[in-house]
mmCIF file of C-alpha atoms and ligand atoms in Angstrom:
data_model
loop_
_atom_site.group_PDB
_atom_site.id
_atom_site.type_symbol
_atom_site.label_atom_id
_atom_site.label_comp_id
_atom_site.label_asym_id
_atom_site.label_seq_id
_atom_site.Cartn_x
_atom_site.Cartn_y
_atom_site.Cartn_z
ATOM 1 C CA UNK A 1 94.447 108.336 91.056
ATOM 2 C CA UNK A 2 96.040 107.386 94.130
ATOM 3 C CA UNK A 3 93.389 106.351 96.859
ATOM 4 C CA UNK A 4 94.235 106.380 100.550
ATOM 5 C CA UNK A 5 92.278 103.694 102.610
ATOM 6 C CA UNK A 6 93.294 104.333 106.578
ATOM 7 C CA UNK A 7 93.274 100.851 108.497
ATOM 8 C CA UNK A 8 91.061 101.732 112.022
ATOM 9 C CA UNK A 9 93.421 99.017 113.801
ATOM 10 C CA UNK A 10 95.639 101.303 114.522
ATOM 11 C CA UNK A 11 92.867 103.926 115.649
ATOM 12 C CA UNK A 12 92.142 104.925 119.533
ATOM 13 C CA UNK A 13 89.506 102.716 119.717
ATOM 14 C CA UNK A 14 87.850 104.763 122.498
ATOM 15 C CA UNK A 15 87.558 107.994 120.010
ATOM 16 C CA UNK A 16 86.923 105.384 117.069
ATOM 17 C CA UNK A 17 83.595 107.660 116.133
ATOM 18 C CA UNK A 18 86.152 110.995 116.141
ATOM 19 C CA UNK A 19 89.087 109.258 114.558
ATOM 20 C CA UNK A 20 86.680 107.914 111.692
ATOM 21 C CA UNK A 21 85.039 111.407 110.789
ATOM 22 C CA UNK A 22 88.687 113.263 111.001
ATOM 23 C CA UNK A 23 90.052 111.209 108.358
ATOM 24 C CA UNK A 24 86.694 111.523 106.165
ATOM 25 C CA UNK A 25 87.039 115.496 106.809
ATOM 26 C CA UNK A 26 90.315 115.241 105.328
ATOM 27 C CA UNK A 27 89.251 113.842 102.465
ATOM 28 C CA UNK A 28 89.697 109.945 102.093
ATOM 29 C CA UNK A 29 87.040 107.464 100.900
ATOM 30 C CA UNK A 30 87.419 104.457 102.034
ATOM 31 C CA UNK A 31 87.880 102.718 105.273
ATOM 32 C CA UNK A 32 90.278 99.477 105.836
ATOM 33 C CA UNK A 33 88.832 96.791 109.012
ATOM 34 C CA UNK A 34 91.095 94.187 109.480
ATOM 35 C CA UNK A 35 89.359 91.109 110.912
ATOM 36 C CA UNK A 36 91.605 88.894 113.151
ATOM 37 C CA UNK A 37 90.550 84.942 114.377
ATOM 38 C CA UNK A 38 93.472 84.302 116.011
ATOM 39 C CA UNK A 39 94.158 81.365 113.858
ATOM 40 C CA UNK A 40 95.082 82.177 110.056
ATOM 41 C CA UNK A 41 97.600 84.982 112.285
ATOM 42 C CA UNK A 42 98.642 84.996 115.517
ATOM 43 C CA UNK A 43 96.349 87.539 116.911
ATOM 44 C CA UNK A 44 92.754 89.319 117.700
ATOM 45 C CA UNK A 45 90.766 91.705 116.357
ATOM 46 C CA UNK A 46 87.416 92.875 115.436
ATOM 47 C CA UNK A 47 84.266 91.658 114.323
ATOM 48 C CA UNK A 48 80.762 92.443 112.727
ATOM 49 C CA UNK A 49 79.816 94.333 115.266
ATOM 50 C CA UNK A 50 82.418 96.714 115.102
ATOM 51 C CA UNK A 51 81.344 97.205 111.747
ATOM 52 C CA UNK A 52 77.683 97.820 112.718
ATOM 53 C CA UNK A 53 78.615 100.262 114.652
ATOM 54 C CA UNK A 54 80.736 102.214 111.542
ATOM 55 C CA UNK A 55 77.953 102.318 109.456
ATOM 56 C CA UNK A 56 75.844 104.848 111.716
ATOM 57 C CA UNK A 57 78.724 107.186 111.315
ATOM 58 C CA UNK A 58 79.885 106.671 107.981
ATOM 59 C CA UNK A 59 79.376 106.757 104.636
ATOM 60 C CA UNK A 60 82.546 105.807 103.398
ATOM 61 C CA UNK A 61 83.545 102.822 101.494
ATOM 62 C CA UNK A 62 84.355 100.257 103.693
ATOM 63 C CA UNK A 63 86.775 97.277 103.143
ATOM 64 C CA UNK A 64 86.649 94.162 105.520
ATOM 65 C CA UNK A 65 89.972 92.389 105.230
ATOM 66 C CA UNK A 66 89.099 89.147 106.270
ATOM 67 C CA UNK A 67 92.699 87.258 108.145
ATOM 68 C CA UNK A 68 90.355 84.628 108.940
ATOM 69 C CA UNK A 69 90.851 80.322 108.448
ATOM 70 C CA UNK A 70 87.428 80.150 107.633
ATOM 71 C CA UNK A 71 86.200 83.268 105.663
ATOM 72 C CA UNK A 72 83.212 81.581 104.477
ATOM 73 C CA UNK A 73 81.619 81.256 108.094
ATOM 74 C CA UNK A 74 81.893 85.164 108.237
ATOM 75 C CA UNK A 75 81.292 86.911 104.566
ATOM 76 C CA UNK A 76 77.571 87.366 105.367
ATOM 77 C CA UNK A 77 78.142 88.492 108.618
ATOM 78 C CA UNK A 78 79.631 91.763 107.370
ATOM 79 C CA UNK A 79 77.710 92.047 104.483
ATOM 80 C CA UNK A 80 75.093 92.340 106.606
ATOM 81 C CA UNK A 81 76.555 94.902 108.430
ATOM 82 C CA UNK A 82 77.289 97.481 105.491
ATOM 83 C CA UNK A 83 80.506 95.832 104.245
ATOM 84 C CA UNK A 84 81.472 97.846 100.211
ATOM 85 C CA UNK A 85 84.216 95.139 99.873
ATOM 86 C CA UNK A 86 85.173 91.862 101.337
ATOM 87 C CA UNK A 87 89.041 90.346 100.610
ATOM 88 C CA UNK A 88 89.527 86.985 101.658
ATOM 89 C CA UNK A 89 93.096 85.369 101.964
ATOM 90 C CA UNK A 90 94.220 82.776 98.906
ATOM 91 C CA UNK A 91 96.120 80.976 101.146
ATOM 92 C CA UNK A 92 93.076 79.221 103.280
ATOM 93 C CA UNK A 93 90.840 78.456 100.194
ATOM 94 C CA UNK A 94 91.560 75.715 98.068
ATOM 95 C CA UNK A 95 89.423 77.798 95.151
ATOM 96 C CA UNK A 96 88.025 81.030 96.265
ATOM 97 C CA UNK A 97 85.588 81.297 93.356
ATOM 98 C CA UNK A 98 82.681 80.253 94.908
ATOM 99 C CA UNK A 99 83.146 82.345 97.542
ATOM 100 C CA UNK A 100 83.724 85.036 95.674
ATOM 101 C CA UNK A 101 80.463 84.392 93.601
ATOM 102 C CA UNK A 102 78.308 84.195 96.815
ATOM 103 C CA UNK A 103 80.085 88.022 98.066
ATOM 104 C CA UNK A 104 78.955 89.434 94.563
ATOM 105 C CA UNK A 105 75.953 88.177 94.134
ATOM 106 C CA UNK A 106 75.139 91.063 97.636
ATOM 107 C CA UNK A 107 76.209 93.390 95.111
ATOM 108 C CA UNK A 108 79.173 94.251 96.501
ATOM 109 C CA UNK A 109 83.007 94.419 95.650
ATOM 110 C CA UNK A 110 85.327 91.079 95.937
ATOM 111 C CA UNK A 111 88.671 90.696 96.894
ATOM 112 C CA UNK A 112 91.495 88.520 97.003
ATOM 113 C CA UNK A 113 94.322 88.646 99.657
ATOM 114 C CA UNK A 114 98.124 87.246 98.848
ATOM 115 C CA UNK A 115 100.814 86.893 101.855
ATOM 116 C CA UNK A 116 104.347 87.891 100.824
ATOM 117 C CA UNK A 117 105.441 84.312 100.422
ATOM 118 C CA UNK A 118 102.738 83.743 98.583
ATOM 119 C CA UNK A 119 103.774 84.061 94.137
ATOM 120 C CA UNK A 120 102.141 86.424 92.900
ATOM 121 C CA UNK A 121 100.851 84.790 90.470
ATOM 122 C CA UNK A 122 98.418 82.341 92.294
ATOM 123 C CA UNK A 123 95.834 85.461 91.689
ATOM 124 C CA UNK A 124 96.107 85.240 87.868
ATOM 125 C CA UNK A 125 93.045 83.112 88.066
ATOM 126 C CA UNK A 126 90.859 85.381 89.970
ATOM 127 C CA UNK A 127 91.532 88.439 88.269
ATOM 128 C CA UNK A 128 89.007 88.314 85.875
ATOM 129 C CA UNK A 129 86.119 88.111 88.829
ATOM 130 C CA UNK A 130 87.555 90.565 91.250
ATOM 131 C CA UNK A 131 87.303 94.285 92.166
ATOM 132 C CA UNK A 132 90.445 93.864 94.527
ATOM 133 C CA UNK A 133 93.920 92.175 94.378
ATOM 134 C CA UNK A 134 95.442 92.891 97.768
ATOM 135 C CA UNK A 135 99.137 92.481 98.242
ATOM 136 C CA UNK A 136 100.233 92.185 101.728
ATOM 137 C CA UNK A 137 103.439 94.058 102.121
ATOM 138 C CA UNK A 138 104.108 92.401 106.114
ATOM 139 C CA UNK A 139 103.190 89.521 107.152
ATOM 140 C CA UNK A 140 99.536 89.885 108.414
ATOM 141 C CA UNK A 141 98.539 89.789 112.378
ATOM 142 C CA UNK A 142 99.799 93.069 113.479
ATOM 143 C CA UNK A 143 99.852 96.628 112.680
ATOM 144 C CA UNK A 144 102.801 98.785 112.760
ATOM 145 C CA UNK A 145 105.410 96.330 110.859
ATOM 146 C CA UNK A 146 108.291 97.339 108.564
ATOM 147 C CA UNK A 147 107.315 97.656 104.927
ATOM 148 C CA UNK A 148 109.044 94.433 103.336
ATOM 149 C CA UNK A 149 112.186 95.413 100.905
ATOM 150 C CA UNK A 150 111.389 92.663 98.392
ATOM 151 C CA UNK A 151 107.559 94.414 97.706
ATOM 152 C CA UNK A 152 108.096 97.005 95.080
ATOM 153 C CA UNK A 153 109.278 93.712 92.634
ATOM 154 C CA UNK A 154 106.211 91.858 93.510
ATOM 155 C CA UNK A 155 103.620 94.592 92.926
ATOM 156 C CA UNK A 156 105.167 95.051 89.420
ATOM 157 C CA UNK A 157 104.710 91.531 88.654
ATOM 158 C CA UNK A 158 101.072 91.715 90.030
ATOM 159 C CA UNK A 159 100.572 95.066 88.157
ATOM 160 C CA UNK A 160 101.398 93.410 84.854
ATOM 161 C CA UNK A 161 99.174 90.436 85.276
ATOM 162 C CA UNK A 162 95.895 92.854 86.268
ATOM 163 C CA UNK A 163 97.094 94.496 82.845
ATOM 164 C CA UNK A 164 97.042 91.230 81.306
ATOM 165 C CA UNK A 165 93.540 89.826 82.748
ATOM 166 C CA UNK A 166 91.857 92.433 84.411
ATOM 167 C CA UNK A 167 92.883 96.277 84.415
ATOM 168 C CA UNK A 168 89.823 97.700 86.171
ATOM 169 C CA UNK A 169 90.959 95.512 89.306
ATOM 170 C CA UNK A 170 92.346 97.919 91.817
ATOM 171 C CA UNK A 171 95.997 97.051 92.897
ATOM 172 C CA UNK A 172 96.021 97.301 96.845
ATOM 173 C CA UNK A 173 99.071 97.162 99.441
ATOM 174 C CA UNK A 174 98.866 96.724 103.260
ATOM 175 C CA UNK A 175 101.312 96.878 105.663
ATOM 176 C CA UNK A 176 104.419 99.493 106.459
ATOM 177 C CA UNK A 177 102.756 102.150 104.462
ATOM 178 C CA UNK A 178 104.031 105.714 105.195
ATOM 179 C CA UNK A 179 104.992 108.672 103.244
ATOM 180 C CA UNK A 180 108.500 107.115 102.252
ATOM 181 C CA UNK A 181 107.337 103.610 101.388
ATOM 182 C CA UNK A 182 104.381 104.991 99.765
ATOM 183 C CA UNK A 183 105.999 106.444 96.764
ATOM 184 C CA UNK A 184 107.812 103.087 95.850
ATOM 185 C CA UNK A 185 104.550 100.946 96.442
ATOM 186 C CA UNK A 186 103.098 103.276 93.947
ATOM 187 C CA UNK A 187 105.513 103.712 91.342
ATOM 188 C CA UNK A 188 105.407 99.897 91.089
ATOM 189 C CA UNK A 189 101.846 99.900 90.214
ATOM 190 C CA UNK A 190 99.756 100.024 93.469
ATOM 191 C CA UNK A 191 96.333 102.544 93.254
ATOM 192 C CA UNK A 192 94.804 101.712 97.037
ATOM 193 C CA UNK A 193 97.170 102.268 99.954
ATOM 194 C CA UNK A 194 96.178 100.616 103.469
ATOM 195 C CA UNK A 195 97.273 103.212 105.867
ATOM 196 C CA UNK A 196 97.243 102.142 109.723
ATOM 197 C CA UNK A 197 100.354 103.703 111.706
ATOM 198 C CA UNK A 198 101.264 106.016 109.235
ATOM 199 C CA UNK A 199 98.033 107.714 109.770
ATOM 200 C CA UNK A 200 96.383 107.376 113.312
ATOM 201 C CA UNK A 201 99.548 107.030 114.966
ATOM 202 C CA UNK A 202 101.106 110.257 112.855
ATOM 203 C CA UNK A 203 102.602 112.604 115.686
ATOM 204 C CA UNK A 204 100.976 115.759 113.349
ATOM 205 C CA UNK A 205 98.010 114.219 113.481
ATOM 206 C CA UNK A 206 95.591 111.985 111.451
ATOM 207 C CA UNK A 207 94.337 115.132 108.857
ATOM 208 C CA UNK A 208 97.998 116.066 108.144
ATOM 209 C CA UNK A 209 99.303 112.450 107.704
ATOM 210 C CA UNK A 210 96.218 111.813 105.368
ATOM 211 C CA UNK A 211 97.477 115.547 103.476
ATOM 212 C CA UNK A 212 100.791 114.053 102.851
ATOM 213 C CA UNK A 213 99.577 110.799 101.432
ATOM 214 C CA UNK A 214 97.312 112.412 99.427
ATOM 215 C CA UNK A 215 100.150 114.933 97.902
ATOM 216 C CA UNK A 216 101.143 111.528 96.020
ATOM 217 C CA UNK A 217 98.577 112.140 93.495
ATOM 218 C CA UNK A 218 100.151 115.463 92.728
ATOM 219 C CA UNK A 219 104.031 113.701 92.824
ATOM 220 C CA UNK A 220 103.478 110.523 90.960
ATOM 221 C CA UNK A 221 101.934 109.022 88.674
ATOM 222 C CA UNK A 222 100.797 105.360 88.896
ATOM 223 C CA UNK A 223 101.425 102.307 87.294
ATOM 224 C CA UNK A 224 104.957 104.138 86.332
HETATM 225 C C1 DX5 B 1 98.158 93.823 109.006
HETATM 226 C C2 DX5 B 1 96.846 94.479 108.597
HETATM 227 C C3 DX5 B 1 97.027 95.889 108.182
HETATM 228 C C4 DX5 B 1 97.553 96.791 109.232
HETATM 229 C C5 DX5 B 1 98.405 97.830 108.552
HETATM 230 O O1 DX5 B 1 97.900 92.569 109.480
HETATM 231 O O2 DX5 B 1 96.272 93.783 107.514
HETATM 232 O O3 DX5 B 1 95.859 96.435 107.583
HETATM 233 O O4 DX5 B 1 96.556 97.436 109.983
HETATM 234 O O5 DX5 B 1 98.961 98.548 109.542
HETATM 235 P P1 DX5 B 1 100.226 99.482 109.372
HETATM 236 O O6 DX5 B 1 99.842 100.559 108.391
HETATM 237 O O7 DX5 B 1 100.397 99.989 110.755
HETATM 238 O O8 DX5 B 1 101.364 98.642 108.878
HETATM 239 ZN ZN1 ZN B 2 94.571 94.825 106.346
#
């Protein structure tokens, strides 16, 4: 089962409330917030509060990718604010592990982030206490990027190592997502596809775009 997660950044952030309950009325579950500090990437985005103001219109799942230096200064933040799942970036923690042990102990879902030139297989050792592996298919900061040739290889070699240490972990990919990259993300072994452009920006709209993501399930199988 393929699962769509739409990424809000890309939303009209004036009709946020709308946007949000369109793509839930079209079926997905989950919702993608991409936190910016202007530091671990070169830009801005959203914080807790944005968050707080989600949860009185949704019941969806919602993931809080954290681009942040310091992800440890923020993690209660937006568990306190109705976070499902919180990813933090490998690349600014020297050992994530505690930090993942303090998001769990809330009860909720853990995640692990990996930039593209990042191996793979620095997330071999958190497998075994994660919900999430997150491969980042552009280089984080900014929304609308090209989908990065060399991915499909890399997602294998991730796939293969959740197989190996963890298979309940959900394989996730972010960045240049659409209904053409989509299919090669997934037969490489991705389940959870972070949808920004390819759905808020769609010119048919956000409840057709989320249609033809979701006709995946029907066309492919995963982990092929
Ligand atoms: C990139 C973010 C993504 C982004 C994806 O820094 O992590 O979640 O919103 O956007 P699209 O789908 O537009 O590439
Ligand atoms: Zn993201």
């Amino acid at each position: 089962m393929i699962h769509i997660s739409p990424s809000i950044l890309a939303a009209d952030f004036s009709q946020l409330g709308a946007q949000v309950a369109e793509a839930e009325a079209a079926g997905v579950q989950r919702l993608h917030v991409d936190v910016m500090d202007g530091h671990f990437v070169p830009n801005l985005s959203m914080g807790p509060v944005v968050l707080d103001g989600l949860r009185a219109h949704t019941k969806l799942f919602i993931e809080v990718h954290l681009m942040v230096q310091q992800p440890a200064k923020f993690t209660a933040a937006f568990i306190s604010k109705g976070a499902d799942l919180v990813i933090v970036h490998h690349e600014v923690l020297e050992d994530a592990r505690p930090l993942l042990a303090e998001i769990k102990k809330h009860g909720i879902q853990a995640g692990v982030a990996i930039n593209p030139n990042t191996p793979v297989e620095a997330l071999a050792r958190y497998l075994p206490l994660i919900d999430l592996a997150l491969c980042m298919t552009v280089f984080p900061g900014f929304g609308g990027q090209a989908f990065l040739p060399e991915s499909p290889e890399r997602i294998t070699r991730l796939r293969q190592l959740i197989a190996a240490h963890n298979p309940k972990c959900d394989l996730e990919v972010d960045g240049g997502i659409d209904a053409k990259t989509a299919p090669r993300a997934v037969s490489a072994g991705a389940n959870v596809l972070v949808v920004g452009t390819g759905i808020f920006r769609h010119l048919a709209g956000i409840a057709a775009a989320i249609r033809e993501l979701q006709a995946l399930n029907g066309d492919l199988s995963p982990h092929g």
